[in-house]
Short mmCIF file of C-alpha atoms and ligand atoms in Angstrom, two decimals:
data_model
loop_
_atom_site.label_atom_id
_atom_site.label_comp_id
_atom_site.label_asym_id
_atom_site.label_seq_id
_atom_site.Cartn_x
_atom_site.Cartn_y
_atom_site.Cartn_z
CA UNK A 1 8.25 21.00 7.27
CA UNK A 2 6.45 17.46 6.57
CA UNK A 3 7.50 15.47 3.19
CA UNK A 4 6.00 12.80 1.63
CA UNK A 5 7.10 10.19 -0.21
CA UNK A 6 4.67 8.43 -2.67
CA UNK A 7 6.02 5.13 -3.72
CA UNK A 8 4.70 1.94 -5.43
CA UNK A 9 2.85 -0.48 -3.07
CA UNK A 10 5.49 -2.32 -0.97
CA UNK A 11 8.20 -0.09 -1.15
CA UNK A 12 7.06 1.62 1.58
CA UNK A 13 10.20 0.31 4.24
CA UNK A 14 12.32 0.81 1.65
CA UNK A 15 11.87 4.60 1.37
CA UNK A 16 11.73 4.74 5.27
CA UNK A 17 15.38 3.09 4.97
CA UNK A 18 16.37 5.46 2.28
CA UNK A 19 14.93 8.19 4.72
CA UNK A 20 16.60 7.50 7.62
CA UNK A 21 20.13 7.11 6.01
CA UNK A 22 19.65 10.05 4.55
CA UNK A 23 19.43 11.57 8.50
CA UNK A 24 15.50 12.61 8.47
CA UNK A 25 13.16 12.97 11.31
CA UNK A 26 10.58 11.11 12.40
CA UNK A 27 10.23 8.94 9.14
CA UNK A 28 6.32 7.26 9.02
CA UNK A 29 5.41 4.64 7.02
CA UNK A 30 2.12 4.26 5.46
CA UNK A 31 0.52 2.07 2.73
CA UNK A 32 2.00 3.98 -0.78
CA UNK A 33 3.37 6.76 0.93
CA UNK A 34 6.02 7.77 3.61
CA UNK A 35 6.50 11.01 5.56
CA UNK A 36 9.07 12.76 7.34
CA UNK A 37 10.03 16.05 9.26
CA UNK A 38 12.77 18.06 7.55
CA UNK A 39 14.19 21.38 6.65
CA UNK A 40 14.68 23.26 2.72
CA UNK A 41 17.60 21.66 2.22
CA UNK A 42 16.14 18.12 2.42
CA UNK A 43 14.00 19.02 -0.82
CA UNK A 44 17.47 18.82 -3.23
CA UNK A 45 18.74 16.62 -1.08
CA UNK A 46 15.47 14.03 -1.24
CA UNK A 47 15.28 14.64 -4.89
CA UNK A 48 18.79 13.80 -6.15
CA UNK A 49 19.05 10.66 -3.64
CA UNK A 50 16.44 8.56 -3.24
CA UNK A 51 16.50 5.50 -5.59
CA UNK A 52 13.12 3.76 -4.64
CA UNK A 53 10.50 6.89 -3.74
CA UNK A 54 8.25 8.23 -7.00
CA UNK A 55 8.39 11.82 -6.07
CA UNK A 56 8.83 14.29 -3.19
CA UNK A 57 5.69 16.31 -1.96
CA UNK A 58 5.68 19.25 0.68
CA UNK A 59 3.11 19.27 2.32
CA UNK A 60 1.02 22.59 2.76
CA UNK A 61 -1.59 22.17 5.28
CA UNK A 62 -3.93 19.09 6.30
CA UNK A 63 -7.20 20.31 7.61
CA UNK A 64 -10.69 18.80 8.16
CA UNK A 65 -12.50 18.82 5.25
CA UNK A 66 -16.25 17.53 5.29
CA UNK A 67 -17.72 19.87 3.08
CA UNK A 68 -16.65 21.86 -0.24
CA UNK A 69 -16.94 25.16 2.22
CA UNK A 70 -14.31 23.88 4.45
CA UNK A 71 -12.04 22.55 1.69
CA UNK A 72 -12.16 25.96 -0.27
CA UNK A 73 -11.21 27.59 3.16
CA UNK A 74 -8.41 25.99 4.12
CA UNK A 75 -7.42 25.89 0.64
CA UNK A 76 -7.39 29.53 0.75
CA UNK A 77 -5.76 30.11 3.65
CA UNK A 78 -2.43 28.62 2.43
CA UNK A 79 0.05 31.03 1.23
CA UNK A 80 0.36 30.28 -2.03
CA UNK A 81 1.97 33.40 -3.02
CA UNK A 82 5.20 32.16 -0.75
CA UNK A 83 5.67 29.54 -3.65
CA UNK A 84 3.70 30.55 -7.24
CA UNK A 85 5.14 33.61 -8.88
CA UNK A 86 2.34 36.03 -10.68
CA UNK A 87 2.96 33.57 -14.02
CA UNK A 88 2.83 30.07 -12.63
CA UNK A 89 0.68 27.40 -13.81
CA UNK A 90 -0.79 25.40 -11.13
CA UNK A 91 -2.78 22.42 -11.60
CA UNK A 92 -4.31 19.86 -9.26
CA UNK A 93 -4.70 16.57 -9.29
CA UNK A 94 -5.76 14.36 -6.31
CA UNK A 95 -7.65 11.46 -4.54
CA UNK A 96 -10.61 10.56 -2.60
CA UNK A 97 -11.35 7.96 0.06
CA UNK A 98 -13.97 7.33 2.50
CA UNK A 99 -14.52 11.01 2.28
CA UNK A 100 -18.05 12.87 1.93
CA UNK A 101 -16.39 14.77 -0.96
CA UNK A 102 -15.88 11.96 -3.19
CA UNK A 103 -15.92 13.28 -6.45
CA UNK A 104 -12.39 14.07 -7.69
CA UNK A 105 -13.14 16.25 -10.38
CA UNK A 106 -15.36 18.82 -8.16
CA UNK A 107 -12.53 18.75 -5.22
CA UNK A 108 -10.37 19.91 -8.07
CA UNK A 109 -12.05 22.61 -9.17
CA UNK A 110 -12.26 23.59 -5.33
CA UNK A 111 -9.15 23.60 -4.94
CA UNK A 112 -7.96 25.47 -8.22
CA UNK A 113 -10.69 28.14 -7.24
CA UNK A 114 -9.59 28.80 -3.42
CA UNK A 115 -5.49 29.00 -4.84
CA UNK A 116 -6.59 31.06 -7.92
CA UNK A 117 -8.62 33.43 -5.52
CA UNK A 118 -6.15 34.09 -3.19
CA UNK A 119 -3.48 34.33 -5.60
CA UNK A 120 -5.23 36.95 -7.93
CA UNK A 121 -5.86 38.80 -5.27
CA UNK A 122 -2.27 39.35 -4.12
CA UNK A 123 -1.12 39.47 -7.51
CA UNK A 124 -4.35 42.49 -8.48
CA UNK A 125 -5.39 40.38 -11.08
CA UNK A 126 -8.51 38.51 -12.21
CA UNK A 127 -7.34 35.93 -14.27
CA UNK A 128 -4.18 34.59 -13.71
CA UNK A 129 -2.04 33.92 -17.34
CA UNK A 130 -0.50 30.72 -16.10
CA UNK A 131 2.11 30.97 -18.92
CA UNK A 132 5.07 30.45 -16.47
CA UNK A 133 6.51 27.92 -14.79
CA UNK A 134 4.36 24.67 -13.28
CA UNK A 135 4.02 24.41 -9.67
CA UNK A 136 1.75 21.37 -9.66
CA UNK A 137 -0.59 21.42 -6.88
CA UNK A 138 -1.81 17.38 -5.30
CA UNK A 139 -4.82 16.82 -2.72
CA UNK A 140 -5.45 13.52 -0.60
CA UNK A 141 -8.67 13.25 1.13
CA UNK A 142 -8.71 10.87 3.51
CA UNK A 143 -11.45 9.89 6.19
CA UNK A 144 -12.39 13.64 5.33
CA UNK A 145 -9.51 15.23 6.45
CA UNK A 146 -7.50 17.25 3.63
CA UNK A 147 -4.11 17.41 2.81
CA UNK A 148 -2.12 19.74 0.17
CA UNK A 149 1.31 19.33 -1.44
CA UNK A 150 3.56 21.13 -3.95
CA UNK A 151 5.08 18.17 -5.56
CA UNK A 152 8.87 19.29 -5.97
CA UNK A 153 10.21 16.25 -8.45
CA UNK A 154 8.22 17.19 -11.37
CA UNK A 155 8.60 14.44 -13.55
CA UNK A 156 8.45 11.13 -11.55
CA UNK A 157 11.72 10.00 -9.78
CA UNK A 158 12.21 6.93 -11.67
CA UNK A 159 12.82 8.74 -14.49
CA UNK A 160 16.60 9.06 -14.00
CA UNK A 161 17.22 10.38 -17.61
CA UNK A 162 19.57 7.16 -18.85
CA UNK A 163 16.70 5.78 -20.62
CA UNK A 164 15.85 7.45 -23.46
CA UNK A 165 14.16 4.06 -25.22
CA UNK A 166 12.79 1.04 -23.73
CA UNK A 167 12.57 -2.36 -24.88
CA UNK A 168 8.84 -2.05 -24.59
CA UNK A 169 8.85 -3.90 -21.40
CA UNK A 170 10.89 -2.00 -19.11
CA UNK A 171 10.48 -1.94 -15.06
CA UNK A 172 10.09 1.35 -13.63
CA UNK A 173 14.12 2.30 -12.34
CA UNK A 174 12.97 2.98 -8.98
CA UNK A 175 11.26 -1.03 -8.56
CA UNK A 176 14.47 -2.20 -10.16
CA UNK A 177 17.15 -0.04 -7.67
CA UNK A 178 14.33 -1.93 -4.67
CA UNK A 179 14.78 -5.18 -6.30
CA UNK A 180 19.16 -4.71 -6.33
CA UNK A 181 18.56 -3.48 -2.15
CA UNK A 182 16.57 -6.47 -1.64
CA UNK A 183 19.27 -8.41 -3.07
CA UNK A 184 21.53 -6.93 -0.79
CA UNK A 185 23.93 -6.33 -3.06
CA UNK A 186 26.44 -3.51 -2.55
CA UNK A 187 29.27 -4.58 -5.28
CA UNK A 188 31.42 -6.67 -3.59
CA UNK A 189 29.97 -9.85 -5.90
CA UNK A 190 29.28 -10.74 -9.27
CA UNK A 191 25.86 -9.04 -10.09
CA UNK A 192 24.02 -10.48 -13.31
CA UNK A 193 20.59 -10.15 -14.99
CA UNK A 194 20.39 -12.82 -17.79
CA UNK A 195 17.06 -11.11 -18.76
CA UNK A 196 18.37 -7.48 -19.15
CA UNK A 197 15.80 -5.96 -21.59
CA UNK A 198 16.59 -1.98 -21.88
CA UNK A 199 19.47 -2.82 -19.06
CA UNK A 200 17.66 -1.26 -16.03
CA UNK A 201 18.14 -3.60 -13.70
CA UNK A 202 22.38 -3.60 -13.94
CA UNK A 203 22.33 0.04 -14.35
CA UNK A 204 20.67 0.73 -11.00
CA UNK A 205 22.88 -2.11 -9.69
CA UNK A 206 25.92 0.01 -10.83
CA UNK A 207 24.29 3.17 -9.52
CA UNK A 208 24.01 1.61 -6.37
CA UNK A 209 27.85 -0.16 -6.39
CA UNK A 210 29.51 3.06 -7.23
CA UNK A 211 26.90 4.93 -4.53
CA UNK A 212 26.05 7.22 -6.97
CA UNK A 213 22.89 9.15 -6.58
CA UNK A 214 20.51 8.39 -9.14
CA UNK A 215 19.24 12.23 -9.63
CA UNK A 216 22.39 13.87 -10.42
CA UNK A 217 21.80 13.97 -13.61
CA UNK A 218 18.29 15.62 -13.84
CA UNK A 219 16.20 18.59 -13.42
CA UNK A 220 13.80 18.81 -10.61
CA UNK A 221 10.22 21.39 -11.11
CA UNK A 222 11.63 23.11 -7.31
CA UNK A 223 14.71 24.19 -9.02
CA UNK A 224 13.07 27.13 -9.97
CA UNK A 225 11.46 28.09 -6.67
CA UNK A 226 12.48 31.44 -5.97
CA UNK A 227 11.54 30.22 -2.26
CA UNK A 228 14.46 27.70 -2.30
CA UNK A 229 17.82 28.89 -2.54
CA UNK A 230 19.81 27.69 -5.80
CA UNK A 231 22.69 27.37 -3.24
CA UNK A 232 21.00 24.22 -1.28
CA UNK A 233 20.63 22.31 -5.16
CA UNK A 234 24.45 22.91 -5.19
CA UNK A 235 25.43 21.83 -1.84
CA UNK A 236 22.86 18.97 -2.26
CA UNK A 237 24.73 17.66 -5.43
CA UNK A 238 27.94 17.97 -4.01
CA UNK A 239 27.52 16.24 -0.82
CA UNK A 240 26.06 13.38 -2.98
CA UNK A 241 29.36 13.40 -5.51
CA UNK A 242 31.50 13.41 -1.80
CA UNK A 243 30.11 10.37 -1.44
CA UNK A 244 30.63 7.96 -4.61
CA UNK A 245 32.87 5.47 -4.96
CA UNK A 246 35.45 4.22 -7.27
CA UNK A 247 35.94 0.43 -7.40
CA UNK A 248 36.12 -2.26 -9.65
CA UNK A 249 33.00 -4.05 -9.93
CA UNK A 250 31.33 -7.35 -11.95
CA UNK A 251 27.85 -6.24 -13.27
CA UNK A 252 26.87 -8.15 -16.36
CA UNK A 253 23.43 -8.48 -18.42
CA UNK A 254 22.32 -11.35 -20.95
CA UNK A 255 19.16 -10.66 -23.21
CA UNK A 256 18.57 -13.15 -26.10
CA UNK A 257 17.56 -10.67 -28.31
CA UNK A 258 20.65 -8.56 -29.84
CA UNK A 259 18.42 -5.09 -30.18
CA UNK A 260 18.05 -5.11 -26.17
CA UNK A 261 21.66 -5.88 -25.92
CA UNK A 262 22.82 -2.77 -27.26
CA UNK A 263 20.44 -0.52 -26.15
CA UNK A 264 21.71 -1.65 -22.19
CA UNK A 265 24.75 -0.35 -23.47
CA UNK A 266 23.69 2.70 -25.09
CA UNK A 267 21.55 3.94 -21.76
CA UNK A 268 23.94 2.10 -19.32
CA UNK A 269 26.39 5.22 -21.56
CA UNK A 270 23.65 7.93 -20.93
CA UNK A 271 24.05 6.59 -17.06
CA UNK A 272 27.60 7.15 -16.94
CA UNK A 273 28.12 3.37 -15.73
CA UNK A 274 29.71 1.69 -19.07
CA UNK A 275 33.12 1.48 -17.05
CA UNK A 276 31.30 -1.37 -14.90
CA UNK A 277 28.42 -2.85 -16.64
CA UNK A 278 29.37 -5.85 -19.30
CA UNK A 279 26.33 -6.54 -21.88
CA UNK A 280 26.13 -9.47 -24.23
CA UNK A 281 23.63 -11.80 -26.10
CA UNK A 282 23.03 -14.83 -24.39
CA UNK A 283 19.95 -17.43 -23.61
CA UNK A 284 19.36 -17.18 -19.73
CA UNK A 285 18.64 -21.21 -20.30
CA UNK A 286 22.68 -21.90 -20.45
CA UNK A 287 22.96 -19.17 -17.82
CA UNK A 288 26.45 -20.25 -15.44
CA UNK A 289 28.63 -18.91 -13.19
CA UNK A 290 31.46 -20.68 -10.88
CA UNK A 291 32.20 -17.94 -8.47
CA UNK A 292 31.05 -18.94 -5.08
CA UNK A 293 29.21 -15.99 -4.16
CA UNK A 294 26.79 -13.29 -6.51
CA UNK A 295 23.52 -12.08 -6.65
CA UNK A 296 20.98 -12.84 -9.78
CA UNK A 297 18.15 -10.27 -9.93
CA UNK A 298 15.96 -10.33 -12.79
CA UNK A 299 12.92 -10.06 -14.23
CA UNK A 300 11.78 -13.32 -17.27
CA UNK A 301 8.85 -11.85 -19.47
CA UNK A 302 5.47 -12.94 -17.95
CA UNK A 303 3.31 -13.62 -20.77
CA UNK A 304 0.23 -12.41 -20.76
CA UNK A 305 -1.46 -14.06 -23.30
CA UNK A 306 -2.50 -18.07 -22.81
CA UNK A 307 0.07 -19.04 -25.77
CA UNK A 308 2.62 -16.59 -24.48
CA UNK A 309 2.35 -17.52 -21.11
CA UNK A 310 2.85 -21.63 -22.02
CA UNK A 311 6.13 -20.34 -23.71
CA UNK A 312 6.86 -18.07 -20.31
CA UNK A 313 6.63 -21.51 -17.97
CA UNK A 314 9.28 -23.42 -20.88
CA UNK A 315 11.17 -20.37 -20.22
CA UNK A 316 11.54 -20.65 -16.51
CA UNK A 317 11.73 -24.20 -16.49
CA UNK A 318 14.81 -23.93 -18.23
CA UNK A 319 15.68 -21.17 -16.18
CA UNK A 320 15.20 -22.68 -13.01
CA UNK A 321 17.85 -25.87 -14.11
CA UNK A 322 20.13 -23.35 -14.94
CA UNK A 323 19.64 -21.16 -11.59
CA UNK A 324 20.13 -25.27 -9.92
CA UNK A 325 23.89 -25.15 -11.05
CA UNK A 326 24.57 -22.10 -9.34
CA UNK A 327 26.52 -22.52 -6.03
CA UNK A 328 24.81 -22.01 -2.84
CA UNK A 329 26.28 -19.21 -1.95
CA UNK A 330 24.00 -17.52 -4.88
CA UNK A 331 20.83 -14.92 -3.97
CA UNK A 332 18.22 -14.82 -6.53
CA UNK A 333 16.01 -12.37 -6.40
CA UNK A 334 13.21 -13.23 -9.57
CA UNK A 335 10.40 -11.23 -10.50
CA UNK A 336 7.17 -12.53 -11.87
CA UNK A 337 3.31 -11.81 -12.39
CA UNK A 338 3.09 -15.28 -13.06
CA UNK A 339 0.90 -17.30 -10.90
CA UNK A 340 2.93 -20.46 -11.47
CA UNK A 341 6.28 -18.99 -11.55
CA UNK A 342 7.23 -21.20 -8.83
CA UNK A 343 5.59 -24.47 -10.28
CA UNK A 344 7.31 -24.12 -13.62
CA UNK A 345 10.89 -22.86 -12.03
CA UNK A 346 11.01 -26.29 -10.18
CA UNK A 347 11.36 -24.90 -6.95
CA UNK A 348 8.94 -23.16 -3.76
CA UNK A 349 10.47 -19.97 -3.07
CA UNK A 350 12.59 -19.25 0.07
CA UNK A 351 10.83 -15.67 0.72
CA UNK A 352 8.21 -14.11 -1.60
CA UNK A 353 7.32 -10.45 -1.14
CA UNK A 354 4.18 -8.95 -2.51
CA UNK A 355 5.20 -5.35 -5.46
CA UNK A 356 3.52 -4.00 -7.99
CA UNK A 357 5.26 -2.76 -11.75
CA UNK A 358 3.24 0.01 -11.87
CA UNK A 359 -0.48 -1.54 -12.03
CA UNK A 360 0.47 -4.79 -12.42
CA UNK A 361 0.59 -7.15 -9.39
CA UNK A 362 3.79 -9.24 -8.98
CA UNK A 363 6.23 -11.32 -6.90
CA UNK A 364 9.39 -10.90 -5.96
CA UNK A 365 10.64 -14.74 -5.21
CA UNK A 366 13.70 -15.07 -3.11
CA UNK A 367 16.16 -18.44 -3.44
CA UNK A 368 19.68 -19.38 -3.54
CA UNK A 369 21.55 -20.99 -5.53
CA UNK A 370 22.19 -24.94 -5.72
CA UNK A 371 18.83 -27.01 -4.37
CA UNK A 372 17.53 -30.07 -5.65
CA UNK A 373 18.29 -31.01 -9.38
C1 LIG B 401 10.35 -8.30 -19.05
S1 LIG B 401 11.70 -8.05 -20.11
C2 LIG B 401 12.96 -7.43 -19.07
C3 LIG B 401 12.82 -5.96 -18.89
C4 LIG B 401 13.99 -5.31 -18.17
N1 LIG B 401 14.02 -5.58 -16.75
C5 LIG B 401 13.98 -3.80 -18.41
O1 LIG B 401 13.82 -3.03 -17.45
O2 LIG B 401 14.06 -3.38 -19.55
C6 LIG B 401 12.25 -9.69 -20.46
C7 LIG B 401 13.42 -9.79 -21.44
O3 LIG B 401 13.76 -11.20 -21.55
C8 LIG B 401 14.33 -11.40 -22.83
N2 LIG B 401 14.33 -12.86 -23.10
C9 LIG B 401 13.33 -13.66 -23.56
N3 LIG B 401 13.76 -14.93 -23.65
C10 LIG B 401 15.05 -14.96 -23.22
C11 LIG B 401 16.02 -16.01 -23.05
N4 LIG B 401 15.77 -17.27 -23.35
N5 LIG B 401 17.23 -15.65 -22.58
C12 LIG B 401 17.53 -14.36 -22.27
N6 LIG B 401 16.65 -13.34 -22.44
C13 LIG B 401 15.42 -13.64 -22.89
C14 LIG B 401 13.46 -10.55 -23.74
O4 LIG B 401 14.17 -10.24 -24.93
C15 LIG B 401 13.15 -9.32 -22.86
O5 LIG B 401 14.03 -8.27 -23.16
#
C-alpha cells in the first residue's frame, strides 16, 4: 500500500527521515507531502511515531481525472465497502490544482455521490444513516490526475493530547519536535527555551530525549477499522515503549509571565515528562548558562502589530546580548516571522531555513553561541 504524509511546508525531509528510520520503502518527497510503500502494520506504527508529519493518509486509487464522468468512475470503482461499515459517516474534503475540475465544492459532491452509490448498493440501502463512526474521505487533483485517501489519524498528529490549554500563542507540537531535530539535540546537553509559552517546545524536547513516541497516548480514527487488526495497534505501541529510554536529562523553560510558567508544568504533567523538564519565571534578557555545550531553541513573540513589533525588536536586542555570553559551543535554533529578526538580534544568521506555523511564514535562524559583543 502507498501512504502519505501531509506535513507543513518545509518539513518535508524531515518526515522522509522519520520515514526511513522507521524502516519504510521507497520514501518520496514532495512539496507538503511525503509518500511511502508499506504494509497494515505501518498504519499504527506511522501514527503513534512520527513527531513532525500532520496525519497519515492511505491512499485508495489515483486515476486520470479530466472530467466529472471519469472522477465519479474511478471513485466508484474503489471498494469502499472493504473499509466503511453500513453506519459510517464519510465526508470529503479535498484540493484542486491546474486541474479542469477546479471547483472544490462540485469534486466533493462527486466524490460523496460515486462512494455513497456504491456503498448503498452493497449495503441494499438508499440512503445511508451515517450515524456511525467517521471514515473521512480526502481528494488531491493534481495536473488532472486524481488521488483518494482514508485519512487514518483523525484528529491532526500534532495534537499529542498534553495540551489541553495554550498560552494563546502556541506552535503546532509537530513544528516544535522539527525545530528540537534541527537542533540536533538528542539529550546529552542542556536543552532550554527562555520563551516557553504553553511549554511545547521542552516537552517535545523531552519526548524526543527519552525517545518516547509522541502518539502513545492518543486515539487514532483507524482504530476502529474492522479492516485493521486491533492486534497490529498493540504490537505497534509496544515496539515503540521497547524503545524509550531512561536517563537523566537537563530540559529547562523560562517565560516572563508566571501564568505560562505553570501551565508548561501542568501539560509537560499531562505529557508524562515532569521527571525531566524544569519550568520557572525568568526574563530571556538575563538569559545565562556556563556549561560549554547546549542547545537554545525557541520561539520570542513576533509582534504583529507596528507598536508590538517595536517592543518585539527591544526584545531580541536584548536577547541577542544575552545569546552573545553563551559559549561557543552553544546551537541556537530561533524562530521568527520577523523580517528584521536578524537586524535587531545583532547578528546575520549562520543558516536560515524557510517553515511555516501553520499559515504564517517564518524563519528558523541558526547561530552559536559567543560572536561579536
Ligand atoms: C510566541 S510565545 C511562545 C509560544 C511557545 N513556543 C508555545 O508553544 O506555547 C512567546 C512567549 O514569550 C514570552 N515572553 C515575552 N517577553 C519575554 C521575556 N522578556 N522573557 C521571557 N519570556 C518572554 C511570552 O509570555 C510568551 O509566552
Amino acid at each position: 500500500m502507498t501512504l502519505t504524509i501531509p506535513c507543513l511546508f518545509g518539513l518535508e525531509s524531515l518526515v522522509a527521515d522519520e520515514l526511513k528510520r522507521l524502516g519504510l520503502q521507497n520514501v518520496r518527497a514532495e512539496n507538503g507531502r511525503v509518500h511511502c510503500d508499506g504494509g497494515p502494520a505501518d498504519i499504527p506504527r506511522l501514527n503513534i511515531n512520527l513527531r513532525c508529519g500532520a496525519r497519515v493518509l492511505l491512499e485508495l486509487a489515483s486515476f486520470p481525472a479530466p472530467d466529472f464522468e471519469a472522477l465519479f468512475q474511478g471513485v466508484a470503482a474503489i471498494p469502499w465497502e472493504d473499509y466503511i461499515p453500513r453506519d459510517g459517516e464519510f465526508p470529503v474534503k479535498g484540493y484542486s490544482i491546474s486541474s479542469q475540475l477546479h471547483s472544490v465544492p462540485a469534486c466533493q459532491a462527486i466524490v460523496k455521490k460515486a462512494a455513497a452509490t456504491r456503498l448503498g448498493r452493497i449495503y441494499g440501502c438508499e440512503t445511508l444513516p451515517e450515524t456511525g463512526d467517521r471514515y473521512q474521505i480526502q481528494f488531491a487533483l493534481i495536473k488532472d490526475t486524481a488521488t483518494v485517501y482514508l485519512d487514518t489519524s483523525g484528529d491532526g498528529l500534532y495534537k499529542r493530547g498534553y495540551r489541553a490549554h495554550n498560552n494563546g500563542a502556541p506552535l503546532r507540537e509537530t513544528l516544535a519536535a522539527a525545530l528540537v531535530l534541527l537542533s540536533r539535540f538528542r539529550g546529552k546537553d542542556p536543552f532550554c527555551d527562555p520563551f516557553c509559552g504553553s511549554g511545547t517546545i521542552p516537552i517535545e524536547a523531552a519526548l524526543i530525549a527519552k525517545n518516547r513516541a509522541p502518539g502513545l497516548d492518543r486515539r487514532f480514527a483507524a482504530q476502529k477499522w474492522q479492516s485493521l487488526p486491533a492486534r497490529l495497534w498493540l504490537d505497534a505501541a509496544e515496539e515503540a515503549m521497547d524503545k524509550e529510554f531512561h536517563g537523566q536529562y537537563d530540559i529547562w523553560g523560562g517565560d516572563i509571565d508566571p501564568a505560562c510558567v505553570e501551565l508548561s508544568r501542568h501539560n509537560a504533567e499531562l505529557a508524562g515528562v515532569e521527571d525531566c523538564v524544569r519550568f520557572e519565571a525568568a526574563d530571556a534578557g538575563q538569559f545565562r548558562r556556563d556549561s560549554a555545550y547546549g542547545q537554545l531553541v525557541t520561539n520570542p513573540p513576533y509582534g504583529e502589530r507596528l507598536l508590538e513589533k517595536r517592543e518585539a525588536e527591544a526584545l531580541y536586542r536584548a536577547f541577542g546580548k544575552a545569546a552573545r555570553t553563551l559559549p561557543e559551543g552553544w546551537r541556537l535554533v530561533v524562530l521568527s516571522s520577523h523580517t528584521e529578526f536578524e537586524r535587531a538580534f545583532g547578528r546575520s544568521a549562520e543558516k536560515k531555513r524557510k517553515l511555516y506555523n501553520g499559515m504564517l511564514k517564518c524563519d528558523a535562524f541558526f547561530y552559536h553561541g559567543g560572536g561579536n559583543n
